[in-house]
Tab-separated table of C-alpha atoms in Angstrom:
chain	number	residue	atom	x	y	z
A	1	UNK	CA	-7.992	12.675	-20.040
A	2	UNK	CA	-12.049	12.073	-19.929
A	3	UNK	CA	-12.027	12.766	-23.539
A	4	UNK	CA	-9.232	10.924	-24.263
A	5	UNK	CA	-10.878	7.771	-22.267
A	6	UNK	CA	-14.587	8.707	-24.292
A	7	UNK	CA	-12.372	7.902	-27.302
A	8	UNK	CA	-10.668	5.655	-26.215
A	9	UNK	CA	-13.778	3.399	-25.836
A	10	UNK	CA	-16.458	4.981	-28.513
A	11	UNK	CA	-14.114	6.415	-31.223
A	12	UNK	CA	-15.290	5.911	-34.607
A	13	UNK	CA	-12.354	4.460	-36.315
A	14	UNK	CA	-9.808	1.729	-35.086
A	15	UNK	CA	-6.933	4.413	-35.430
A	16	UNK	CA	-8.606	7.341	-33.426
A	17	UNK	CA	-9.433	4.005	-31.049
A	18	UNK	CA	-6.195	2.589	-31.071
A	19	UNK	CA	-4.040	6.446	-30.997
A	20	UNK	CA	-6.635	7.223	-28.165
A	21	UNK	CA	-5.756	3.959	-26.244
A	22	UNK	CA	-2.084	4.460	-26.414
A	23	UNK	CA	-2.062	8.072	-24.658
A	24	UNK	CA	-4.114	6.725	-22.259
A	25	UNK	CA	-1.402	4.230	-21.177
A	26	UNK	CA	1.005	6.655	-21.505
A	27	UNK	CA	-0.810	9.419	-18.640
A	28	UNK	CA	-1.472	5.910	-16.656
A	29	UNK	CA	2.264	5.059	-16.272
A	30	UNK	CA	3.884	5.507	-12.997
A	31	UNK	CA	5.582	8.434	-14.102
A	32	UNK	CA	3.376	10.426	-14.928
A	33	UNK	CA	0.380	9.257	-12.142
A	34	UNK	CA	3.183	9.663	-9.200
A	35	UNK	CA	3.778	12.945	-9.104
A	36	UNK	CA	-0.457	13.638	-9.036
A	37	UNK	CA	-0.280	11.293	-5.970
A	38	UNK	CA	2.759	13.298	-4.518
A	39	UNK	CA	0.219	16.031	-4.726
A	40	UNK	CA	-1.629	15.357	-2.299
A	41	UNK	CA	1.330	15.849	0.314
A	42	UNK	CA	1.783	19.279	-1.171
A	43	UNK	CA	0.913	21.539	2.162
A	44	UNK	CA	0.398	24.482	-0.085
A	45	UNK	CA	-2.397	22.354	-2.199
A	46	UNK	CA	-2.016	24.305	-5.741
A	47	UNK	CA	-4.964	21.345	-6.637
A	48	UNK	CA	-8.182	19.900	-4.684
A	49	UNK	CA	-8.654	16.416	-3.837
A	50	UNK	CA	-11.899	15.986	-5.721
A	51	UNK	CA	-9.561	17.457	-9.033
A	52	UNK	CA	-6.637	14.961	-8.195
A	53	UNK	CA	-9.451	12.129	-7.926
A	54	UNK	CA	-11.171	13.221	-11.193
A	55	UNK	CA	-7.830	13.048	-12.746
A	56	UNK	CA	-7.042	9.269	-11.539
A	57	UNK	CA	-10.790	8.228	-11.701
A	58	UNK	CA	-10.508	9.153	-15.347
A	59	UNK	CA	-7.113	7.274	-15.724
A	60	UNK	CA	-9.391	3.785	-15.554
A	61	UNK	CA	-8.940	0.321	-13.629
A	62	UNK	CA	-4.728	0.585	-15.262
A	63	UNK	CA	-3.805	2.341	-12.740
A	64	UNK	CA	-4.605	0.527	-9.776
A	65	UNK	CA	-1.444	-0.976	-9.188
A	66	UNK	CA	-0.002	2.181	-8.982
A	67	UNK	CA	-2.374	3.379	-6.480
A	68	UNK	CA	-1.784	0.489	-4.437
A	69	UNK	CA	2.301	1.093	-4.494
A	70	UNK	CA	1.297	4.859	-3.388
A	71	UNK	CA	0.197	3.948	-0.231
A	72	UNK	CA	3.272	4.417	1.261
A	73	UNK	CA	4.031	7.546	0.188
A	74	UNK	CA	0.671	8.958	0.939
A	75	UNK	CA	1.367	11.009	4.619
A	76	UNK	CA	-2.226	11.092	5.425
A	77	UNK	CA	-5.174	9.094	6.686
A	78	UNK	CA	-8.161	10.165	4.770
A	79	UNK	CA	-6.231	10.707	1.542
A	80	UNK	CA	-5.091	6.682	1.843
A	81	UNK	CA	-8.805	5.508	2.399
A	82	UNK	CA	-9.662	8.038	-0.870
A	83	UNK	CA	-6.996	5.879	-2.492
A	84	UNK	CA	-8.353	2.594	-1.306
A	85	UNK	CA	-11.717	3.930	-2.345
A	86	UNK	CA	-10.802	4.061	-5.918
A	87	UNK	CA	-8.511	1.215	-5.719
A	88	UNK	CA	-12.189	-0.835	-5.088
A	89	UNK	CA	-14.101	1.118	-7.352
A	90	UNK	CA	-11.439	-0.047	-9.996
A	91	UNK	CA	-11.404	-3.513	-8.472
A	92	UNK	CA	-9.826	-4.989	-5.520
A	93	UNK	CA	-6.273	-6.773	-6.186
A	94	UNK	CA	-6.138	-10.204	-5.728
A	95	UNK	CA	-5.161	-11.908	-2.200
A	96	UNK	CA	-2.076	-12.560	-3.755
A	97	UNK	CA	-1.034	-9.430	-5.614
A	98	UNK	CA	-2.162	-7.772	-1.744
A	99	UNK	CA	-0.068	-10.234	0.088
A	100	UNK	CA	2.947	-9.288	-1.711
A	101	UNK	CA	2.385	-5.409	-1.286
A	102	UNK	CA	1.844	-5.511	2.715
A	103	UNK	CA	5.255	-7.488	2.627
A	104	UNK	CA	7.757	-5.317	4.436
A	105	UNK	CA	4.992	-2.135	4.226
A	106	UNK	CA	4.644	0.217	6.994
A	107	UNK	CA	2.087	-0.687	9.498
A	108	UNK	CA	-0.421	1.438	8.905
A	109	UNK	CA	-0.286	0.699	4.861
A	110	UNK	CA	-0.562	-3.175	6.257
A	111	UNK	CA	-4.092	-2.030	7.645
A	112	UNK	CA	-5.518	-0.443	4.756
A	113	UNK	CA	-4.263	-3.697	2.700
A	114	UNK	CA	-6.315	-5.613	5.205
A	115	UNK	CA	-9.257	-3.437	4.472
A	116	UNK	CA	-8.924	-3.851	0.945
A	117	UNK	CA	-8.905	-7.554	1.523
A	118	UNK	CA	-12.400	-7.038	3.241
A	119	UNK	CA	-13.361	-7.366	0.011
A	120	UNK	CA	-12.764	-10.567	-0.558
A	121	UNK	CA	-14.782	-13.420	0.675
A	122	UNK	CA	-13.064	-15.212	3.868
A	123	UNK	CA	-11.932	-18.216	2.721
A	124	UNK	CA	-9.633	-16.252	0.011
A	125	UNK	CA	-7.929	-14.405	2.468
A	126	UNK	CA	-7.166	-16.359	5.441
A	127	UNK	CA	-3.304	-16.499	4.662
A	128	UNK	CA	-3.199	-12.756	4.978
A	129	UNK	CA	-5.092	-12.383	8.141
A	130	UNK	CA	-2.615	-15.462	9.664
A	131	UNK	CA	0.414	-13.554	8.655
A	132	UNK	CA	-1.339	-10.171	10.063
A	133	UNK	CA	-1.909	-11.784	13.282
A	134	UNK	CA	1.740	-12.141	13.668
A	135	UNK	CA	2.553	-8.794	12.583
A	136	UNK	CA	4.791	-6.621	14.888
A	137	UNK	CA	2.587	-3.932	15.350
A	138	UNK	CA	-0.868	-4.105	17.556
A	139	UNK	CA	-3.055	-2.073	15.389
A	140	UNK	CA	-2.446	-4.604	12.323
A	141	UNK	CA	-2.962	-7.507	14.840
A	142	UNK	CA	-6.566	-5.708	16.053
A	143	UNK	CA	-7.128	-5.222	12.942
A	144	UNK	CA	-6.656	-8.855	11.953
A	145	UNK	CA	-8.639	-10.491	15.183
A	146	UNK	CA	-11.798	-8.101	14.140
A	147	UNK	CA	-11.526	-10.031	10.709
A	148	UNK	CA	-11.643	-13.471	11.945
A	149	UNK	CA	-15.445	-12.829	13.187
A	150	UNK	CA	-17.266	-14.144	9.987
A	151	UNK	CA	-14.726	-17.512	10.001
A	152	UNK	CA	-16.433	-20.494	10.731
A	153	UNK	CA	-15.709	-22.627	14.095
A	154	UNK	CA	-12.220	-24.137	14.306
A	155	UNK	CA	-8.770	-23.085	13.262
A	156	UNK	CA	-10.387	-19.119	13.908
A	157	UNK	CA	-11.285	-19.946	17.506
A	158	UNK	CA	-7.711	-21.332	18.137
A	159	UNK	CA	-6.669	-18.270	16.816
A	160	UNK	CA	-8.213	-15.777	18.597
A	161	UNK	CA	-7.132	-18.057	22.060
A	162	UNK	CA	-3.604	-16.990	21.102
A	163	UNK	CA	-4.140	-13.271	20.787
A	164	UNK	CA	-6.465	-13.265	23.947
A	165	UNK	CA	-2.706	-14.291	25.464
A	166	UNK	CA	-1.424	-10.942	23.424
A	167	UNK	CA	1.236	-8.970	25.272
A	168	UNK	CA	-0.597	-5.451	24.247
A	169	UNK	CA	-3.852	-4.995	25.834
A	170	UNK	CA	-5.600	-3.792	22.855
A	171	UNK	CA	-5.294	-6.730	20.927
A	172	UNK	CA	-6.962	-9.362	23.964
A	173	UNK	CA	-9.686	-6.845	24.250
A	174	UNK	CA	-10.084	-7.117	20.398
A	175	UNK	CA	-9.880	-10.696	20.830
A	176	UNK	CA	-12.511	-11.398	23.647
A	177	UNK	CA	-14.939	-9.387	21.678
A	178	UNK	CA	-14.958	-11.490	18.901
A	179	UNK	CA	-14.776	-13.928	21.040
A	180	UNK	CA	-18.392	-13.056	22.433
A	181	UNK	CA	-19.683	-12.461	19.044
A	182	UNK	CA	-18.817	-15.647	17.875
A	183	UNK	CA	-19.858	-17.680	21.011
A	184	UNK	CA	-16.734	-19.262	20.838
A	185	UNK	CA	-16.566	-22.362	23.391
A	186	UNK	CA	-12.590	-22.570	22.912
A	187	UNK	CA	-12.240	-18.892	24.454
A	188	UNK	CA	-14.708	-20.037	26.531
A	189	UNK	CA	-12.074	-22.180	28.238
A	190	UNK	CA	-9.309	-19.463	28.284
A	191	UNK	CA	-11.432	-17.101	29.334
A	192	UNK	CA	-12.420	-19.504	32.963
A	193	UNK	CA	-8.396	-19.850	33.096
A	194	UNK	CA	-7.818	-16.193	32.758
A	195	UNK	CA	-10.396	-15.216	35.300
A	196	UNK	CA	-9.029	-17.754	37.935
A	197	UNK	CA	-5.403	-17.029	37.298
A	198	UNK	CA	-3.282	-15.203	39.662
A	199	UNK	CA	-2.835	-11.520	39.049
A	200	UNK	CA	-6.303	-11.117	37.091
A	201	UNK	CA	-7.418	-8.511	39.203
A	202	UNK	CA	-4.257	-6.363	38.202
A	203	UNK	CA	-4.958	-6.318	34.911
A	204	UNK	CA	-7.151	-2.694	33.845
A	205	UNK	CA	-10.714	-2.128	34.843
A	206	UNK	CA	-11.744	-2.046	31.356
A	207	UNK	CA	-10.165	-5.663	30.012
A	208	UNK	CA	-11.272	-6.940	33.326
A	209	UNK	CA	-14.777	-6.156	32.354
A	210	UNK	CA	-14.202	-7.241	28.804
A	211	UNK	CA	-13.177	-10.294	29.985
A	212	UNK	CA	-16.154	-11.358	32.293
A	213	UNK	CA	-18.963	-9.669	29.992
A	214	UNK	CA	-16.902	-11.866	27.124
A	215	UNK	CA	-17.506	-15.236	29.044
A	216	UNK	CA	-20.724	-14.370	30.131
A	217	UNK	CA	-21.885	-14.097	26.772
A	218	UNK	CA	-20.660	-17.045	25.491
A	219	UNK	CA	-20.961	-19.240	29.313
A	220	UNK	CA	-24.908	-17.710	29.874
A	221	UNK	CA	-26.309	-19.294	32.660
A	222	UNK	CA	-22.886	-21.186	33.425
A	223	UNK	CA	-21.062	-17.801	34.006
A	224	UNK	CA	-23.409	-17.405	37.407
A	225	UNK	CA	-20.976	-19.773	39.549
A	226	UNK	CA	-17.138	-18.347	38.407
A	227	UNK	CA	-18.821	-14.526	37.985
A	228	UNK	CA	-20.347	-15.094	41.470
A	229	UNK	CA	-17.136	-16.360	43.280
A	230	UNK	CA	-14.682	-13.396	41.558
């Protein structure tokens, strides 16, 4: 495949160029690149990783959509981010070609989209965050707060209000650590209503402390009086 791809792109006439080309679409089609990317569930691993990469690496940027369809079939962790890897070195999908593959994905395939979309500056992105923020499962919704960090003041900050209000606990500690980061002043207000709310001292050690070292970040000297009295 390397020297197929060598002549593909150096060949010294247009026919050697254009036969060389045509093969080379040929080992990129889904066909053939699915079963090297069903390879790397095989348990009994009759190839290496690095020789599956080499293989795909080789195949050029034409095979990135395929890559990015195989994340669902791919059983493992690392081997996904080795996918996404290549899928960047090859050159990140657009925000809408990665919208439409996290539609109806599996949640952890959702994530690695949102990773992908990392790539991207913030402003081209923001529809997928907002429909990752509503996702069903909590690790795509942490994931999704963490991203809203480098947004500028506003529609963000009423965002991350709403998930500090998040029925899984991961998710409003995500939230009131951006929160801090971002010396937000409209967490600032839900975080005063959450600490004098009934039941706040039920809620776990651990958010309870996220919560007050969140507002006294962003509250400084103004935290003394509400910190003081709980």
């Amino acid at each position: 495949v390397e020297r197929l791809r060598q002549s593909a792109e150096h060949a010294e006439s247009l026919q050697e160029m254009h036969i060389a080309k045509h093969l080379m679409q040929l080992f990129a089609s889904e066909a053939r690149v699915l079963p090297v990317l069903e390879a790397f569930n095989d348990e009994f691993r009759t190839s290496s990783v690095g020789d599956k990469v080499r293989f795909l690496r080789a195949l050029g940027p034409a095979v990135a959509p395929v890559l990015l369809r195989s994340l669902e079939t791919l059983t493992t962790p690392g081997h996904r981010r080795v996918i996404c890897d290549l899928i960047v070195e090859f050159g990140v999908p657009t925000p809408a070609e990665l919208m439409h593959a996290a539609e109806g994905a599996k949640w952890f395939v959702v994530r690695d989209i949102l990773s992908l979309a990392q790539h991207h500056p913030p402003d081209r992105i923001s529809a997928i965050i907002g429909a990752a923020l509503g996702h069903e499962h909590p690790k795509v919704r942490q994931h999704a707060v963490g991203m809203l960090r480098g947004y500028a003041r506003g529609v963000a900050d009423r965002l991350l209000v709403e998930r500090l209000g998040d029925e899984e606990v991961e998710v409003r500690l995500a939230a009131a650590r951006v929160a801090a980061a971002r010396r937000s002043a409209a967490c600032k207000v839900e975080l005063e209503l959450l600490l004098q709310s009934e039941g706040i001292y039920d809620r776990e050690p651990r958010e309870l402390r996220t919560i007050m070292a969140s507002y006294a970040a962003i509250a400084a000297d103004d935290a003394v009086p509400l910190l003081s009295a709980s």
